[in-house]
Coordinates of N, CA and C in Angstrom, one line a residue:
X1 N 24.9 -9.2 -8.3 CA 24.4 -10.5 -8.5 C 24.0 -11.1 -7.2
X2 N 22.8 -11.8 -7.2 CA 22.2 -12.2 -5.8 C 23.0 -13.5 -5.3
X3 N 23.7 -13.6 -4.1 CA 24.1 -14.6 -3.9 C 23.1 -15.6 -3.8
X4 N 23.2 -17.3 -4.3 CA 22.3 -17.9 -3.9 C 22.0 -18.7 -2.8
X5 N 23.5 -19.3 -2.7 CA 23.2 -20.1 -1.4 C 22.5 -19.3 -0.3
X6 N 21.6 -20.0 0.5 CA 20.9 -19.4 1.6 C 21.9 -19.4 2.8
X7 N 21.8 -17.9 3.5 CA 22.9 -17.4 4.6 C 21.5 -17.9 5.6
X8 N 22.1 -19.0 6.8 CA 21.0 -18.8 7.9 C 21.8 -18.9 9.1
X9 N 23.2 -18.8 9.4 CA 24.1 -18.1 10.3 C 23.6 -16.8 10.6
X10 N 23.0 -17.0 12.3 CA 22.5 -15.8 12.5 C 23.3 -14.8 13.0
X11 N 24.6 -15.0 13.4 CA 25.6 -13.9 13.7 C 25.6 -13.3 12.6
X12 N 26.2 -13.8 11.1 CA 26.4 -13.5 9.8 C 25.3 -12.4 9.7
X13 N 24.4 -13.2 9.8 CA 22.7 -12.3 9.2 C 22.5 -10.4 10.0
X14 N 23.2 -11.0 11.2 CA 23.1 -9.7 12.2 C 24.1 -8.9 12.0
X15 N 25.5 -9.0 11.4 CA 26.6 -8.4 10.9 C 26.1 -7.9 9.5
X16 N 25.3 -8.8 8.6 CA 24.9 -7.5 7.1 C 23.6 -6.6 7.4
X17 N 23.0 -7.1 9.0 CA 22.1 -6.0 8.7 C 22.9 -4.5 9.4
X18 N 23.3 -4.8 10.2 CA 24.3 -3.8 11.1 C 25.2 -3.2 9.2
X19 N 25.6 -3.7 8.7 CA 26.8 -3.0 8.0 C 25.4 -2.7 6.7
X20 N 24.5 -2.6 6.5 CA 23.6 -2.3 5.9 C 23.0 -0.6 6.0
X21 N 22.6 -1.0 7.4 CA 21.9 0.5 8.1 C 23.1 0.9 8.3
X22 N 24.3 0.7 8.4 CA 25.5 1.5 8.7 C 25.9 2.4 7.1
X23 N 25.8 1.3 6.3 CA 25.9 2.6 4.7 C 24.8 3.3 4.1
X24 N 23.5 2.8 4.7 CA 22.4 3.3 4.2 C 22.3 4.8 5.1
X25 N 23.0 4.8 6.1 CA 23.3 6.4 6.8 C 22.2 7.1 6.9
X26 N 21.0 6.6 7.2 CA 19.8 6.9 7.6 C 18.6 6.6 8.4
X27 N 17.8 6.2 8.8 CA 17.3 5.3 9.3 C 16.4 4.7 8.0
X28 N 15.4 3.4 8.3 CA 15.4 2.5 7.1 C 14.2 2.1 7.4
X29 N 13.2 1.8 6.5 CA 11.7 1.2 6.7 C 12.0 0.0 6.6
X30 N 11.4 -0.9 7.6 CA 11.5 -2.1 7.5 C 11.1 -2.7 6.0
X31 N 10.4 -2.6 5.5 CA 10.0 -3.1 4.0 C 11.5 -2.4 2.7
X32 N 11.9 -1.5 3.4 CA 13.0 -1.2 2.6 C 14.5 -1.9 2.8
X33 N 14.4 -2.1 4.0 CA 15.5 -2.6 4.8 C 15.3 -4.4 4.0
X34 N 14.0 -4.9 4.5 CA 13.9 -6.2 3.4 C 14.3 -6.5 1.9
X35 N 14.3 -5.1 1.5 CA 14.2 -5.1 -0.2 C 16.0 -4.7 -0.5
X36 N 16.7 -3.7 0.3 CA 17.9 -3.8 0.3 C 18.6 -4.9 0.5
X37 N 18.7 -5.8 1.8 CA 18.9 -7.1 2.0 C 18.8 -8.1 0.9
X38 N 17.9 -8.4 1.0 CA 17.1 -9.7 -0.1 C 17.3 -10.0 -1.2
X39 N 17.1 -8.4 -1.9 CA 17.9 -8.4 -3.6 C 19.3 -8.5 -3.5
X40 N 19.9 -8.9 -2.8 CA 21.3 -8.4 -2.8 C 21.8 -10.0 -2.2
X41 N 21.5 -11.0 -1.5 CA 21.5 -12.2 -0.8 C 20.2 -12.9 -0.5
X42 N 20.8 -14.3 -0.1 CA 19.9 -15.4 0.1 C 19.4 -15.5 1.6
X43 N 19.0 -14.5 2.2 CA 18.9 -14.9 3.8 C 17.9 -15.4 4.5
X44 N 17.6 -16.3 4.8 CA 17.0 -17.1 5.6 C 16.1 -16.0 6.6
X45 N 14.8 -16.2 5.8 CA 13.9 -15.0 6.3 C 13.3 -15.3 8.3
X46 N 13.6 -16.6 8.4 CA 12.7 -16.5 9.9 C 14.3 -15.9 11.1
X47 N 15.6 -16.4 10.3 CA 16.7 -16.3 11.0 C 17.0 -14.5 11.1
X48 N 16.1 -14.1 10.0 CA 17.1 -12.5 9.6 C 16.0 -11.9 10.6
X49 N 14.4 -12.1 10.9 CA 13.7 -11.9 12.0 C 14.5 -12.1 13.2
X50 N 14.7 -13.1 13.5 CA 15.4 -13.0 14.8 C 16.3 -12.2 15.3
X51 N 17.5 -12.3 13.7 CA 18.7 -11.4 14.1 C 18.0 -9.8 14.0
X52 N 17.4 -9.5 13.7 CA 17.0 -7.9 13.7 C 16.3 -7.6 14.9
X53 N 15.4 -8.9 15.8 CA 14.8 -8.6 17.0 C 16.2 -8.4 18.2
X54 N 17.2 -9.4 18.1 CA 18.0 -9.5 18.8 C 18.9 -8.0 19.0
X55 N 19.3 -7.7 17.7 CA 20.2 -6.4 17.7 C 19.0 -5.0 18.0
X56 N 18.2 -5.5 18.2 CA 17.1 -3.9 19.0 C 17.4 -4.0 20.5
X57 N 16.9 -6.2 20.8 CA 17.2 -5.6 22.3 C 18.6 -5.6 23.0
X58 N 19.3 -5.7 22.1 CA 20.7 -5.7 22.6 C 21.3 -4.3 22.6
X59 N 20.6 -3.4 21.8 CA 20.6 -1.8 21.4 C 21.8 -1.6 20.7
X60 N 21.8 -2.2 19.1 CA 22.5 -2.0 18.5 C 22.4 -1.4 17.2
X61 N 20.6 -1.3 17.5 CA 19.8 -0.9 16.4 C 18.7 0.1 17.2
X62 N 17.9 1.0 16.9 CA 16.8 1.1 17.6 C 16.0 1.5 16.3
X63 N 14.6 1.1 17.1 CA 13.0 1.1 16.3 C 12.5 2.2 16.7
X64 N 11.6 2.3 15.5 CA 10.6 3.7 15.6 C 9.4 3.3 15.0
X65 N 8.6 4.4 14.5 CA 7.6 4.1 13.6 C 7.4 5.3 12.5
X66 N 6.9 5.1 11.6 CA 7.1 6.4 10.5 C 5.3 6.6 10.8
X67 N 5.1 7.9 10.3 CA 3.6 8.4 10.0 C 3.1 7.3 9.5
X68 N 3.2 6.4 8.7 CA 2.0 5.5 8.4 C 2.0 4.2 9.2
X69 N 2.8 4.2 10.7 CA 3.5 3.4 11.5 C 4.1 1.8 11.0
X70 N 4.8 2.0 9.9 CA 5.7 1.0 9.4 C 6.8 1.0 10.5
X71 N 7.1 0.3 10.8 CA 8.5 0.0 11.3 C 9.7 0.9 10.9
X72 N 10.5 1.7 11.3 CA 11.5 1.9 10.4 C 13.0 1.9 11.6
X73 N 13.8 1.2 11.0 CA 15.6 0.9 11.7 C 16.4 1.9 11.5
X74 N 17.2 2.1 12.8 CA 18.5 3.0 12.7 C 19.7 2.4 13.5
X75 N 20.6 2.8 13.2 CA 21.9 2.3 13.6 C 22.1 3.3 14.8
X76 N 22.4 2.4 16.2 CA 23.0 3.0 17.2 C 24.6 3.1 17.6
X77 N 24.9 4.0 18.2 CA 26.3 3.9 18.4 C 27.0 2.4 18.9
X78 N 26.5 1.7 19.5 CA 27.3 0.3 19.9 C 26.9 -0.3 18.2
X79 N 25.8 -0.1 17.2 CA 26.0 -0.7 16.1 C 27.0 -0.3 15.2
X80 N 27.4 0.8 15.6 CA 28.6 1.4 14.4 C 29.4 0.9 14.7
X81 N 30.0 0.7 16.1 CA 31.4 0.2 16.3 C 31.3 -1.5 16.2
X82 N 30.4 -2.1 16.7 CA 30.2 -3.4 16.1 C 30.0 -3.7 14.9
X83 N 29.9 -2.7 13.8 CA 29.6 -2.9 12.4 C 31.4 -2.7 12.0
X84 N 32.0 -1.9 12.8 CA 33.2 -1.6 12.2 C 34.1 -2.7 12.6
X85 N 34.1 -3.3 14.0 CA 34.8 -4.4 14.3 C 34.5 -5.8 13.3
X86 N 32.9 -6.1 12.8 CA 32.7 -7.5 12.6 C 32.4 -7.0 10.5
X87 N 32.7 -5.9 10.3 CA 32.5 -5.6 8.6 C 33.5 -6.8 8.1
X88 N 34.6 -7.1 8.3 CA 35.5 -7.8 7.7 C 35.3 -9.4 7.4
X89 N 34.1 -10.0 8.8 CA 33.3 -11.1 8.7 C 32.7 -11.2 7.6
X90 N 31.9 -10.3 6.6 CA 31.3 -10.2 5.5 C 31.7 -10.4 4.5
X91 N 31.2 -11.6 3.5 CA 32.2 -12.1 2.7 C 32.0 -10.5 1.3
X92 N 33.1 -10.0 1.1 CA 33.0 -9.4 -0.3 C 31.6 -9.7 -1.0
X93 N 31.5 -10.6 -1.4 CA 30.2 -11.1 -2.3 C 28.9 -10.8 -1.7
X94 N 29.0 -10.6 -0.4 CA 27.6 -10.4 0.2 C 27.7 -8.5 0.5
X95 N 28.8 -7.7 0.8 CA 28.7 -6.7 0.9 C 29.0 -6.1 -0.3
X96 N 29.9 -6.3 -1.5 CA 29.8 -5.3 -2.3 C 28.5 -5.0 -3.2
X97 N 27.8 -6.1 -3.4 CA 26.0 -5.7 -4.1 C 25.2 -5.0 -3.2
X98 N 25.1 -5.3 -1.9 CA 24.6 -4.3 -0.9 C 25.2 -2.8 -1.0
X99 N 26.6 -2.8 -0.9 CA 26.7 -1.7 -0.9 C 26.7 -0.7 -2.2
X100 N 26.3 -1.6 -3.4 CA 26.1 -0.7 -4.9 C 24.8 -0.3 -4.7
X101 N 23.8 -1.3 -4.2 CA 22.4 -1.1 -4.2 C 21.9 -0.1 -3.4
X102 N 22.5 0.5 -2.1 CA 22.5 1.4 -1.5 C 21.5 3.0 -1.7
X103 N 23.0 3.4 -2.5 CA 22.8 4.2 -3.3 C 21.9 5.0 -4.5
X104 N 21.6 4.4 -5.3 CA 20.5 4.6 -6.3 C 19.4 4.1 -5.7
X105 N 19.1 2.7 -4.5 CA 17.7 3.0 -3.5 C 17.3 3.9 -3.3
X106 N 18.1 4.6 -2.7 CA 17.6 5.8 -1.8 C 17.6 7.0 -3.1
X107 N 18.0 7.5 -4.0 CA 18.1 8.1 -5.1 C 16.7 9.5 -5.0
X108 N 15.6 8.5 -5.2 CA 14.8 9.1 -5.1 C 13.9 10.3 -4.2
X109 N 14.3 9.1 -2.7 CA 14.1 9.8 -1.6 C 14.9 11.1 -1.4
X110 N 16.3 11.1 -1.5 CA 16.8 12.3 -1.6 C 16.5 13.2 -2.2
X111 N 15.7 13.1 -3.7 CA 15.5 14.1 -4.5 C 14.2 14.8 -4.0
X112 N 13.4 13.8 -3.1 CA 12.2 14.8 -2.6 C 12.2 15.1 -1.5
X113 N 13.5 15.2 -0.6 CA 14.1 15.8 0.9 C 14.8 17.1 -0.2
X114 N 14.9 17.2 -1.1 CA 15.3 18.8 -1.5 C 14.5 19.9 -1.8
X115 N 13.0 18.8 -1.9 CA 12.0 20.1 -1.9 C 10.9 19.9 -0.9
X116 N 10.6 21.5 -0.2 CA 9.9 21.3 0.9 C 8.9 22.2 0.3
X117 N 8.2 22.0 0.7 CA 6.7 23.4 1.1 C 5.8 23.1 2.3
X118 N 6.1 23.9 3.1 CA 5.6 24.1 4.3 C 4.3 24.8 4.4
X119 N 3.3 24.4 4.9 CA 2.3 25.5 5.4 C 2.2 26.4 7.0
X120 N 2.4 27.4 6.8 CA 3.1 28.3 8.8 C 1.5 28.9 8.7
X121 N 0.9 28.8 9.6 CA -0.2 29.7 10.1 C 0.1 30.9 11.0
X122 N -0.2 31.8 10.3 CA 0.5 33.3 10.6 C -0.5 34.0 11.9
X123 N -1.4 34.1 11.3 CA -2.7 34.5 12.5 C -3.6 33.7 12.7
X124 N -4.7 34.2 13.2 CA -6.0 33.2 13.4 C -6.6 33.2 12.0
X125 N -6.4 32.3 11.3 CA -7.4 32.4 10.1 C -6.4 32.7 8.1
X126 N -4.8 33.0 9.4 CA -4.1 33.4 7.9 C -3.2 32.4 8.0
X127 N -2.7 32.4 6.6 CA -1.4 31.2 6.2 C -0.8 32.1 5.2
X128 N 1.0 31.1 5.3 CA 1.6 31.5 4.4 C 2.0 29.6 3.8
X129 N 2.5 29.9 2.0 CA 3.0 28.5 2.5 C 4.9 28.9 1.6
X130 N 5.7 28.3 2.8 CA 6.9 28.6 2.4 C 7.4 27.3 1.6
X131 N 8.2 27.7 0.5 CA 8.8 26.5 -0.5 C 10.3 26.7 -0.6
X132 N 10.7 25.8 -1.0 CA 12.4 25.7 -1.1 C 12.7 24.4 -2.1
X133 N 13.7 24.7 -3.0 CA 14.1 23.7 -3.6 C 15.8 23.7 -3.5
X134 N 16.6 23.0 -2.8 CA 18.0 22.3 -1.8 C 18.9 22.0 -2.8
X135 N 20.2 22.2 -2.9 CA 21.2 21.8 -3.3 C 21.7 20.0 -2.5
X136 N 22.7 19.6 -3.0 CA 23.2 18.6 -2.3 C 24.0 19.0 -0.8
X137 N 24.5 20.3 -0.7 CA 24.9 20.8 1.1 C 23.8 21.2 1.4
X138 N 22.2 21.6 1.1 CA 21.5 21.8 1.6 C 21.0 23.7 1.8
X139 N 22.2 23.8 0.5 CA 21.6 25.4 0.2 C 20.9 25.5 -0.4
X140 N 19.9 26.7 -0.2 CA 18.9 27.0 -1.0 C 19.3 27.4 -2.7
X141 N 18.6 27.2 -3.3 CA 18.3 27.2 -4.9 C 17.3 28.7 -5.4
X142 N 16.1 28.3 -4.4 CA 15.5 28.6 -4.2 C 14.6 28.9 -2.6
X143 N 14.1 29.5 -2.4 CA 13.6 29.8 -0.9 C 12.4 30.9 -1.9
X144 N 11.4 30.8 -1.3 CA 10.0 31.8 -1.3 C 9.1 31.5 -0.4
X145 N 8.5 32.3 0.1 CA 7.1 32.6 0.9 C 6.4 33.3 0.3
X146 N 5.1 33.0 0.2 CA 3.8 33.3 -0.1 C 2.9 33.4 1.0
X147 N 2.4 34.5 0.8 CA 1.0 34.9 1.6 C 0.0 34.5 1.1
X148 N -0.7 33.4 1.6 CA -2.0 32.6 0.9 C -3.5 33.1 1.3
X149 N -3.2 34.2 2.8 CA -4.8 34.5 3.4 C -5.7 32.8 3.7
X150 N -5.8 32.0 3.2 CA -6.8 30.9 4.0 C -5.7 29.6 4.1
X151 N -6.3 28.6 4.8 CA -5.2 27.3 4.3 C -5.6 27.1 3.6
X152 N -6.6 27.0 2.8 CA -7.0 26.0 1.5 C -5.7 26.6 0.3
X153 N -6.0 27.8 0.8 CA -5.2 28.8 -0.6 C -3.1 28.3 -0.5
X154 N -2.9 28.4 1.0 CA -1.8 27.5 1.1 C -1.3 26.2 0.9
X155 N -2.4 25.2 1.1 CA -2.3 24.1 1.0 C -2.1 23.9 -0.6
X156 N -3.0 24.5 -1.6 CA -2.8 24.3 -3.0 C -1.7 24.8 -3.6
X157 N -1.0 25.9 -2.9 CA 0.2 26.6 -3.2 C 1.2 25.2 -3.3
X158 N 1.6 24.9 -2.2 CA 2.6 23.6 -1.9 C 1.8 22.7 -2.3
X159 N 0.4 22.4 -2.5 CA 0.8 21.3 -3.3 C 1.1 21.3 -5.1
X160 N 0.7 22.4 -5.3 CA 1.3 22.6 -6.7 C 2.7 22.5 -7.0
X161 N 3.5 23.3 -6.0 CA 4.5 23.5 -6.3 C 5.3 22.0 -6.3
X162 N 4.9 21.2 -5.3 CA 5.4 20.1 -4.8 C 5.0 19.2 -6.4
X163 N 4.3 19.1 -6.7 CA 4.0 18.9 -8.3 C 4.6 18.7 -9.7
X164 N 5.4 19.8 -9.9 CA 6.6 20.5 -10.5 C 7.2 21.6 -10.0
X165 N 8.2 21.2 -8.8 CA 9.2 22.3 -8.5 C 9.9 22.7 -9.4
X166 N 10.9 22.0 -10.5 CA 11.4 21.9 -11.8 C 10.7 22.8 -12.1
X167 N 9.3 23.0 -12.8 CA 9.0 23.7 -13.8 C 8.6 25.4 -13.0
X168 N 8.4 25.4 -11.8 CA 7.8 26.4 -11.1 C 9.4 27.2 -10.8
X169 N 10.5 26.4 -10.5 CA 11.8 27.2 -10.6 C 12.6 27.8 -12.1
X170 N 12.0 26.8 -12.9 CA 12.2 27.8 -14.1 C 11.4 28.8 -14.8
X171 N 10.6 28.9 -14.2 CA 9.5 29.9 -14.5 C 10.2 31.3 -13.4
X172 N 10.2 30.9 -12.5 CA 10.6 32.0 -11.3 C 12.0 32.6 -12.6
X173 N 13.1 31.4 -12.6 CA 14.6 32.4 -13.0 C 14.1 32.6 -14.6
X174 N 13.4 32.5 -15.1 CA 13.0 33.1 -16.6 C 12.5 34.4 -16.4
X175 N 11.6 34.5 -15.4 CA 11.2 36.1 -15.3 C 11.5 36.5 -14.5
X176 N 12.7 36.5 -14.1 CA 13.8 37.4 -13.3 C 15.0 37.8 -14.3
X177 N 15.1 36.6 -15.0 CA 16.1 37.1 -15.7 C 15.5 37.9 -17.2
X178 N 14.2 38.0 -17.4 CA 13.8 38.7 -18.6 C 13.9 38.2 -19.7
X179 N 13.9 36.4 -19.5 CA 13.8 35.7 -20.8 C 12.4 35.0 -20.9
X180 N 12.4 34.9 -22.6 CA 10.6 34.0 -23.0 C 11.2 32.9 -22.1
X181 N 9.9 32.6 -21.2 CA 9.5 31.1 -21.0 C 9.5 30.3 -22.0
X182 N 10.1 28.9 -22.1 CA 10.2 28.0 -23.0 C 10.1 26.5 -22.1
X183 N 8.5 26.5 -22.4 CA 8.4 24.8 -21.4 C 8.6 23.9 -21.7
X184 N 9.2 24.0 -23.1 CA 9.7 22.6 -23.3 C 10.7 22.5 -23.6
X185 N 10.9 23.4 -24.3 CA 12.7 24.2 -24.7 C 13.7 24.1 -23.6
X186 N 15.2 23.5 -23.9 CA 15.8 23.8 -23.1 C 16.6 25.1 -23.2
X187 N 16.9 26.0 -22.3 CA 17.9 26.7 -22.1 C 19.2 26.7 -21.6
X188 N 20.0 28.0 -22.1 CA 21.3 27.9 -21.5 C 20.8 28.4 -19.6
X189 N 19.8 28.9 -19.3 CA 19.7 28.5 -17.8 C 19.4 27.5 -17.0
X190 N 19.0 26.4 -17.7 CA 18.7 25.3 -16.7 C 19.7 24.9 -15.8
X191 N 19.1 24.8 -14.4 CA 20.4 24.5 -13.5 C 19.9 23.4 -13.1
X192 N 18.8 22.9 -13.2 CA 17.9 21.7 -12.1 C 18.5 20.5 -13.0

C-alpha cells in the first residue's frame, strides 16, 4: 500500500533510494528506479532528483547509460555500507512495499536473461547463430549451435528462436526422446 503522506526529507529520500538499488541487486533504469520508488511511497519528486544527483556525486551510486542511452543506477561499495548503516532509518511502511515490489518487477527481465541467441561470424561471409535457454544457477537447459552460412540466415535463426524458446525446446526434447510432438498438449516432459 502506497504510503501517502509526501516524504521530502532529503536524507530520508537518499537512504530508500540507496536501500532500493541495494535489493534490486542490479543495476536499474532510471524510469524503473522511478516506478519502483513511487508505486511504493509519496516522494517529493524535485527532492528525490536531488537526492539521486547527490549520491552519484558523492559515489554512492554510479551512472551509466543503456543501448538506448536511458539513464540506468547501480549501487557502489560506499552505497552498500551506507545502505547497511542508515536501512534501520526507513520506516517499515516505506521499506517493506519496496521490498515486495522488487521482485515480481524484475520477474520478467530475468526470464529473458535465460535465453540468449547470439550471432558469432565464423569466416568472411559465414555465421553461426548459438542459442541457450538457462536455469536459475545459470546452467544450460539447453545450449545449440547452428551453422547458418549468411547473417541473414543467422539472424532469423535467433530471432525465431528468441520468439518461442518454450516451444523450440520442446520440439528439440520430443524428438530426442522419440515422442509425437503435441503443441498444445501437455506432457509428462515439460520441464520449462
Amino acid at each position: 500500500m502506497l504510503y501517502k503522506r509526501e516524504i521530502d526529507d532529503n536524507a530520508l529520500i537518499q537512504f530508500i533510494i540507496l536501500f532500493t538499488l541495494s535489493n534490486a541487486d542490479r543495476p536499474v533504469r532510471y524510469d524503473d528506479l522511478i516506478n519502483l520508488i513511487f508505486d511504493n511511497c509519496n516522494v517529493n519528486y524535485a527532492e528525490f532528483q536531488i537526492a539521486l544527483h547527490h549520491l552519484v556525486e558523492i559515489g554512492h551510486i554510479g551512472k551509466t547509460f543503456d543501448n538506448s542511452k536511458c539513464d540506468v543506477f547501480y549501487i557502489l561499495d560506499a552505497g552498500k555500507e551506507a545502505n547497511q548503516y542508515f536501512e534501520g532509518s526507513i520506516p517499515v511502511y516505506i521499506k517493506g512495499p519496496i521490498k515486495k515490489y522488487i521482485k515480481p518487477y524484475f520477474k520478467e527481465d530475468e526470464a529473458q536473461q535465460k535465453i540468449k541467441a547470439e550471432i558469432n561470424n565464423i569466416r568472411s561471409d559465414e555465421y553461426s547463430a548459438k542459442l541457450g535457454i538457462y536455469d536459475d544457477d545459470d546452467l544450460p537447459l539447453l545450449e545449440v549451435n547452428f551453422y547458418a552460412g549468411n547473417r541473414e540466415e543467422a539472424q532469423k535463426i535467433a530471432k525465431n528462436f528468441k520468439s518461442d524458446p518454450e516451444g523450440v525446446y520442446k520440439k528439440i526434447l520430443h524428438i530426442l526422446l522419440k515422442l509425437p510432438y503435441e503443441p498444445d498438449g501437455e506432457s509428462d516432459t515439460d520441464i520449462l
